[in-house]
Amino acid sequence: MGGPTGKECRVLERIGSPRDLRGLTYPELSELSSEIRDFLVDNVSRTGGHLGPNLGVVELTIGIHRVFESPHDSIVFDTGHQSYVHKLLTGRQDFSSLRRRGGLAGYPARQESVHDIVENSHASTALSWAAGIARGHTLRGETGRTTVAVIGDGALTGGMAWEALNSLGDSRDRVVVVVNDNGRSYAPTIGGLARKLDGIRIDRRYEDFLGWGKRTFENRGRLRNFAYLSVMHGKRALKGLLTDPGVFSDLGLKYIGPIDGHDLRHVETALAQARDFGGPVIVHVLTEKGRGYIPAEQDAADRFHAVGQIHPETGLPIEASRFGWTSVFADEIVEIAQERPDVVALTAAMLAPVGLQPLADRYPERVIDVGIAEQHAVTSAAGLAYAGLHPVVAVYATFLNRAFDQVLMDVALHRAGVTFMLDRAGITGDDGPSHNGMWDMALLRHVPGLRLAAPRDEPTLRSALRDAIEVDDAPTVVRYPKGAVGAPVPALRRVGDLDVIAEHGDNPRVVVVGLGSMATTAVGAAEKIAADGFATLAATATWVHPVPEGLEELIAGADLVVTVEDGLTDAGIGEEWAAYARLAGVRAEWAHHGVPREFLQHATRAQIVDDLGLDPSAIADATLARLEQD
């Protein structure tokens, strides 16, 4: 076996593909489950990653691979962060470089295995994928193939999942939808669906009956075991009488469950029934996020949804996290809310990750968690603005992509005063292609009336948030990166709405503009260019779109303007500024540095920055080469 585990994995070492699972006895499978949990804790504690979700799906994933034949049967995960066990069972047991360059991705990846299908780790998409795959099999006459979609109850709060369920209910394609119900997405799942599932999950009449059946019949001889299995097979009818799971059956979908997701026999029985039905079936499986690892089980916030490097014995971080950009927002929004009772906040199932937990603790009625439903969050924010409030929508930058139409048609068209706080903007790195927040500036600069800020440090983030909330007739966006906040980057002087942050000589021949977190890169590059004998100036702006006032004055007389941003180079902010300057008759040449229009594979942020030539030395070298050509 590949990566170090620190513990013997006697059964796991025998698993090279899903076929190897089918020859194991149930005692061996129980041992395998324990070994997998030990493996995950030991390895993920070294690399960081999504620990809690995978501890909760061990038996469920084993059962899926014993009942279905991947890749003949397609298995789709929603979201992909619960696929670590799937990776282990499909021959990928070197986790020593998980989410690091050259190692396993943190989500399914087609280049790793034929067993991986959907790489996009954005939630609520798997059911649509499954519907399309299954219909494709039907149309091709491949009636012996089943498509399995594993979706968490949190992802079911996304509207796209229900669009797919509506479609599946009108089909006869072979689709098994496994609802992994642990009552949580990041934090506990909220909303009407969560209450409905809770009602099924915790109905005492149902649980009492099943408990009596287990005590009376299970493991009491062949006849009683048969009676117990008969009870389990018939519990769907019982559940229908006691708990009314009509939320699924009313859509025309067969429903099995709820099933104890940590009882492998019951999981396999339910999955086999669903497979053999030959049409769309919901299998409702109850699991415990973080199961088997006490620190995760006792973590009330998110059951160790995602961790950095931790001490496996205690779950405590090896290095304390530094004060980050998210913490700055969390602190400032509380202060603003104390001053302005009209300010409310929304998020999409990420209350703590985006920094809204302190505000929710202080003013719970003024924080709305809509579940994994970014489109709904944005349009309902427009409604809040119409009602006289100022909504602040806090999401990861990559997830606002999903609600672009709502930003355009519901917020901007209606001139709604909505502020968007985009966390993890720019290059994020180890979560891979779907999580880099590199698309926002290129997309949003085309929205009429929208104003966009890219603060460079803590003071400018605080001021940008306050400025944004003062705008009541247009959308405002404030973007900031993942991680720790660096030292303040003070302005030496201002030129209109631009800040000069470094000057080397008079009458600069080169102006280096760094946007947002790349402001410090501009300072470093300017210093290196100046060391080669060129008068150089470094500048930035907090509000980068529309083009800030003073740009023409700032670059007047310069031969070359260099822009550096952590968003797309094509159609980015640098290109917008250059087009504006050319129309204004400014003669300077321009050079743009940013992210190419391609998906970035997982690596550290520093590695990606180095690869793209976005470090100060690379910017300086490219600039000097350009100057020598001129």
XYZ file of C-alpha atoms in Angstrom, residues 140-590:
451
model
C -28.226 3.289 -26.348
C -30.077 0.145 -25.264
C -27.731 -0.473 -22.328
C -30.536 -1.506 -20.014
C -28.312 -3.514 -17.679
C -26.441 -0.451 -16.397
C -27.486 1.491 -13.302
C -26.454 5.035 -12.445
C -25.931 5.815 -8.763
C -25.915 9.355 -7.381
C -24.749 9.885 -3.804
C -26.044 13.213 -2.534
C -25.884 14.690 0.937
C -28.991 16.077 2.566
C -27.304 19.488 2.537
C -26.956 19.377 -1.251
C -30.673 18.630 -1.533
C -31.287 22.222 -0.427
C -30.070 23.303 -3.869
C -32.781 23.987 -6.430
C -30.967 22.168 -9.221
C -31.281 18.907 -7.296
C -35.054 19.304 -7.203
C -35.209 20.128 -10.888
C -33.461 16.809 -11.462
C -35.762 14.916 -9.078
C -38.765 16.330 -10.896
C -37.346 15.059 -14.175
C -36.391 11.669 -12.754
C -39.914 11.188 -11.418
C -41.168 11.264 -14.993
C -38.656 8.733 -16.296
C -38.116 4.989 -16.214
C -34.322 5.156 -16.361
C -32.252 3.072 -13.966
C -31.184 5.653 -11.377
C -30.549 5.049 -7.685
C -30.391 8.263 -5.676
C -28.661 7.655 -2.353
C -29.510 10.450 0.068
C -26.691 10.525 2.594
C -28.589 12.124 5.438
C -26.373 13.217 8.302
C -28.351 16.337 9.112
C -25.494 18.551 7.986
C -23.847 20.248 5.033
C -20.961 22.176 6.577
C -23.039 22.992 9.640
C -26.461 21.466 10.413
C -28.754 21.468 7.399
C -31.485 24.078 7.624
C -34.869 24.745 6.069
C -38.107 22.939 5.395
C -36.429 19.921 3.789
C -34.241 19.475 6.855
C -37.310 19.509 9.105
C -38.999 16.922 6.869
C -35.989 14.614 6.948
C -35.661 15.148 10.679
C -39.242 14.000 11.059
C -38.467 10.771 9.219
C -35.124 10.338 10.952
C -36.217 10.742 14.559
C -39.835 9.607 14.647
C -39.957 7.649 17.928
C -42.672 5.227 16.808
C -40.527 4.160 13.895
C -37.335 3.902 15.919
C -39.024 2.071 18.786
C -40.473 -0.495 16.425
C -37.142 -1.102 14.705
C -35.389 -1.342 18.055
C -37.883 -3.950 19.226
C -37.392 -5.897 15.988
C -33.625 -5.873 16.328
C -33.689 -6.987 19.980
C -36.290 -9.694 19.335
C -35.139 -11.257 16.077
C -31.614 -10.391 14.949
C -28.912 -13.019 15.515
C -31.362 -15.365 17.270
C -31.170 -18.258 14.883
C -32.108 -18.791 11.254
C -35.863 -18.459 11.699
C -35.685 -15.261 13.725
C -33.039 -13.774 11.439
C -35.390 -14.427 8.533
C -38.196 -12.746 10.424
C -35.973 -9.756 11.166
C -34.965 -9.351 7.511
C -38.625 -9.580 6.547
C -39.384 -6.765 8.960
C -36.557 -4.708 7.456
C -37.820 -5.374 3.931
C -41.320 -4.366 4.954
C -40.369 -1.289 6.893
C -41.019 0.954 3.938
C -44.722 0.214 4.332
C -44.471 0.682 8.092
C -42.653 3.956 7.628
C -45.314 5.080 5.202
C -47.931 4.557 7.884
C -45.912 6.223 10.623
C -43.862 8.986 9.046
C -45.287 9.856 5.586
C -42.147 10.382 3.445
C -44.347 11.938 0.759
C -41.795 14.569 -0.153
C -40.232 12.004 -2.510
C -43.100 9.680 -3.365
C -45.261 12.610 -4.464
C -42.694 13.226 -7.193
C -43.277 9.725 -8.531
C -40.098 8.268 -7.070
C -39.920 4.987 -5.223
C -38.575 5.434 -1.706
C -36.634 3.050 0.539
C -35.625 4.009 4.022
C -34.549 5.418 6.242
C -31.691 2.932 6.482
C -28.985 2.828 9.147
C -26.026 3.832 6.996
C -23.566 2.146 9.341
C -25.262 -1.248 9.195
C -23.709 -2.763 6.098
C -26.207 -5.613 5.771
C -29.136 -3.194 5.744
C -27.356 -0.846 3.345
C -26.714 -3.672 0.898
C -30.260 -4.994 1.146
C -31.731 -1.586 0.382
C -29.336 -0.890 -2.467
C -30.003 -4.276 -4.035
C -33.749 -3.656 -3.877
C -33.264 -0.289 -5.533
C -31.026 -1.763 -8.217
C -33.456 -4.526 -9.035
C -36.454 -2.200 -9.306
C -35.174 -0.986 -12.664
C -36.325 2.639 -12.399
C -35.657 5.760 -10.319
C -35.437 4.977 -6.599
C -34.540 7.089 -3.573
C -32.565 5.277 -0.863
C -32.591 7.360 2.302
C -29.532 6.500 4.410
C -28.837 7.896 7.879
C -25.171 8.444 8.691
C -23.108 10.259 11.288
C -20.585 12.781 10.047
C -17.231 12.215 11.756
C -18.237 8.738 12.971
C -15.590 6.768 14.833
C -13.283 9.705 15.601
C -14.111 11.264 18.946
C -12.714 14.759 18.246
C -14.871 14.959 15.115
C -17.961 13.563 16.823
C -17.608 16.166 19.577
C -17.074 19.099 17.217
C -20.408 20.898 17.240
C -19.474 23.370 14.506
C -18.983 21.080 11.507
C -17.811 17.615 12.687
C -14.356 18.270 11.195
C -15.839 18.913 7.766
C -12.462 20.131 6.543
C -9.260 20.263 8.538
C -5.715 21.438 8.150
C -2.867 19.446 9.598
C -3.927 18.210 13.024
C -2.679 16.046 15.861
C -4.579 12.786 15.246
C -4.827 11.965 18.948
C -6.569 15.223 19.876
C -7.775 16.777 16.627
C -6.036 20.029 17.565
C -4.297 21.964 14.781
C -0.539 21.576 14.524
C -0.227 25.286 13.810
C -2.691 27.858 15.062
C -4.366 29.633 12.165
C -3.336 33.234 11.671
C -5.787 36.131 11.611
C -7.308 35.919 8.151
C -9.307 37.915 5.656
C -12.505 36.159 6.672
C -11.961 37.177 10.290
C -11.611 40.820 9.263
C -14.975 40.680 7.514
C -16.527 38.815 10.452
C -15.400 41.516 12.847
C -16.369 44.493 10.688
C -19.828 43.261 9.734
C -20.743 42.935 13.412
C -19.640 46.508 14.068
C -21.633 47.738 11.077
C -24.711 45.795 12.166
C -24.541 47.463 15.565
C -24.637 50.846 13.845
C -27.124 50.028 11.091
C -30.218 47.991 11.916
C -31.098 47.784 8.220
C -28.089 45.583 7.456
C -28.878 41.862 7.088
C -26.707 39.007 5.855
C -27.257 35.911 3.749
C -25.160 32.855 3.061
C -25.533 29.518 1.303
C -24.922 26.814 3.935
C -21.544 28.298 4.899
C -22.245 30.404 7.971
C -18.905 29.847 9.707
C -16.638 29.446 6.646
C -17.567 32.892 5.290
C -17.399 34.616 8.674
C -21.070 35.177 9.488
C -21.193 33.080 12.647
C -20.342 35.997 14.988
C -23.099 38.101 13.432
C -25.551 35.209 13.724
C -24.621 34.789 17.373
C -25.231 38.491 18.024
C -28.246 39.067 15.790
C -29.671 35.669 14.805
C -32.784 37.133 13.202
C -30.647 39.211 10.837
C -28.687 36.332 9.309
C -30.362 34.089 6.731
C -28.831 30.762 5.747
C -30.681 29.597 2.640
C -28.898 26.251 2.278
C -26.855 25.397 -0.800
C -28.932 27.717 -2.960
C -26.870 30.618 -4.271
C -29.455 31.630 -6.871
C -32.152 31.893 -4.228
C -29.803 33.816 -1.932
C -29.124 36.479 -4.569
C -32.714 36.986 -5.701
C -34.066 37.016 -2.163
C -31.411 39.638 -1.391
C -32.929 41.768 -4.149
C -36.269 41.330 -2.408
C -34.786 42.381 0.930
C -33.372 45.484 -0.708
C -36.788 46.305 -2.156
C -38.225 45.996 1.340
C -35.841 48.684 2.605
C -32.950 46.658 3.995
C -29.345 46.403 2.885
C -28.472 42.733 2.353
C -24.897 41.446 2.424
C -24.469 38.142 0.580
C -21.335 36.284 1.725
C -20.167 33.362 -0.436
C -16.976 31.908 -1.833
C -16.071 33.635 -5.095
C -16.314 30.416 -7.099
C -19.903 29.861 -5.961
C -21.176 33.238 -7.163
C -20.633 31.889 -10.693
C -23.773 29.838 -10.134
C -25.892 32.940 -9.561
C -24.589 35.213 -12.302
C -27.996 35.482 -13.969
C -29.561 36.531 -10.677
C -26.873 39.175 -10.123
C -27.517 40.473 -13.623
C -31.293 40.273 -13.934
C -32.600 40.431 -10.376
C -30.113 42.706 -8.651
C -28.505 44.910 -11.308
C -31.545 45.305 -13.571
C -33.611 46.393 -10.568
C -30.867 48.637 -9.211
C -30.968 46.830 -5.913
C -28.506 47.853 -3.235
C -27.002 44.427 -2.498
C -23.420 43.902 -1.320
C -21.583 40.708 -2.239
C -18.622 39.622 -0.130
C -16.559 37.147 -2.144
C -14.330 35.068 0.095
C -11.496 32.933 -1.352
C -11.268 35.100 -4.458
C -8.383 34.491 -6.831
C -6.042 31.521 -6.652
C -6.899 29.164 -3.797
C -4.853 26.120 -4.806
C -5.305 22.815 -3.044
C -9.051 22.376 -3.551
C -8.474 22.186 -7.280
C -10.023 23.590 -10.449
C -13.594 24.096 -9.286
C -12.626 26.099 -6.212
C -10.242 28.700 -7.600
C -12.117 32.007 -7.391
C -10.573 33.343 -10.579
C -13.657 34.051 -12.701
C -15.425 36.788 -10.744
C -13.773 39.986 -12.016
C -13.963 38.984 -15.684
C -17.629 38.064 -15.278
C -18.839 40.846 -13.023
C -17.267 43.790 -14.814
C -19.857 43.286 -17.553
C -22.800 43.833 -15.168
C -24.304 47.321 -15.677
C -23.921 49.582 -12.659
C -21.948 47.085 -10.593
C -19.021 48.381 -8.545
C -16.196 46.057 -7.561
C -13.544 46.421 -4.859
C -10.326 44.427 -4.442
C -8.868 45.534 -1.089
C -5.181 44.909 -0.475
C -5.039 44.699 3.330
C -7.109 44.837 6.504
C -7.757 48.621 6.519
C -8.891 48.672 2.892
C -11.149 45.637 3.396
C -12.870 47.349 6.306
C -13.268 50.610 4.379
C -14.460 48.847 1.221
C -17.191 47.030 3.141
C -18.404 50.276 4.659
C -18.312 52.061 1.309
C -20.213 49.207 -0.337
C -23.019 49.305 2.196
C -23.528 53.006 1.526
C -24.558 52.188 -2.067
C -28.316 51.633 -2.247
C -28.985 51.752 -5.988
C -26.625 49.158 -7.482
C -24.820 45.917 -6.659
C -21.444 46.213 -4.943
C -18.813 43.502 -4.706
C -15.865 43.185 -2.337
C -13.458 40.336 -3.097
C -10.627 39.032 -0.933
C -8.384 35.949 -0.909
C -8.098 32.852 1.223
C -5.707 32.782 4.132
C -3.884 35.139 6.441
C -3.871 38.911 6.058
C -0.468 40.398 5.415
C 0.943 43.607 6.805
C -0.800 46.851 5.819
C 0.314 48.398 2.531
C 0.052 52.145 3.145
C -0.427 54.694 0.396
C 2.417 57.149 -0.103
C 0.053 59.492 -1.895
C -3.175 59.409 -3.873
C -3.829 60.178 -7.503
C -7.580 60.452 -7.836
C -8.937 57.109 -6.622
C -5.596 55.312 -7.002
C -2.976 54.772 -4.311
C 0.721 55.075 -5.024
C 2.378 52.428 -2.838
C 6.006 52.606 -4.034
C 8.084 55.151 -5.985
C 11.577 54.805 -7.391
C 12.800 57.939 -9.133
C 11.052 60.844 -10.810
C 9.011 60.726 -14.021
C 8.460 56.951 -13.923
C 8.947 55.110 -17.158
C 7.188 52.016 -15.769
C 3.984 51.867 -13.710
C 3.205 48.524 -12.066
C -0.411 48.172 -10.894
C -1.240 45.350 -8.496
C -4.899 44.585 -7.843
C -6.062 43.351 -4.453
C -3.713 40.845 -2.890
C -1.292 41.382 -5.778
C -0.490 44.888 -4.537
C 2.496 43.563 -2.597
C 3.625 41.785 -5.769
C 3.576 45.127 -7.556
C 5.727 46.672 -4.819
C 8.293 43.878 -5.085
C 8.342 43.938 -8.882
C 8.745 47.719 -8.971
C 11.733 47.517 -6.669
C 13.438 44.934 -8.884
C 12.724 46.899 -12.067
C 14.080 50.073 -10.487
C 17.253 48.240 -9.457
C 17.917 47.812 -13.179
C 17.928 51.569 -13.692
C 14.329 52.355 -14.657
C 12.284 54.921 -12.759
C 9.296 52.899 -11.569
C 6.085 53.471 -9.657
C 3.792 50.882 -8.024
C 0.122 51.624 -7.551
C -3.183 50.027 -6.707
C -6.831 50.917 -6.163
C -9.372 49.589 -3.710
C -12.301 50.108 -6.089
C -11.145 48.656 -9.398
C -14.365 48.702 -11.452
C -15.497 50.963 -12.992
C -12.089 52.340 -13.969
C -10.957 54.534 -11.067
C -10.612 58.252 -11.544
C -7.029 59.453 -11.890
C -5.773 56.623 -14.100
C -4.827 58.956 -16.947
C -2.914 61.228 -14.590
C -1.153 58.312 -12.892
C 0.253 56.834 -16.091
C 0.873 60.060 -17.978
C 4.393 59.989 -19.376
C 4.976 56.282 -18.714
C 6.213 54.058 -21.505
C 4.849 50.828 -20.035
C 1.991 50.011 -17.671
C 2.104 46.516 -16.115
C -1.017 45.082 -14.460
C -1.010 42.121 -12.096
C -4.222 40.413 -10.954
C -5.253 37.027 -9.586
C -8.204 36.737 -11.936
C -8.427 36.003 -15.651
C -6.004 37.940 -17.817
C -8.399 37.807 -20.784
C -11.266 40.239 -20.201
C -9.871 41.055 -16.780
C -9.556 44.359 -14.973
C -6.164 45.112 -16.506
C -7.565 44.842 -20.014
C -10.505 47.045 -19.045
C -8.170 49.746 -17.765
C -5.990 49.516 -20.869
C -8.966 49.886 -23.204
C -10.130 52.922 -21.269
C -6.668 54.519 -21.422
C -6.343 53.947 -25.166
C -9.722 55.556 -25.805
C -8.551 58.489 -23.695
C -5.509 58.864 -25.926
C -2.848 57.704 -23.443
C 0.186 56.535 -25.417
C 1.641 54.007 -22.941
C 2.009 50.352 -23.845
C 0.409 47.770 -21.579
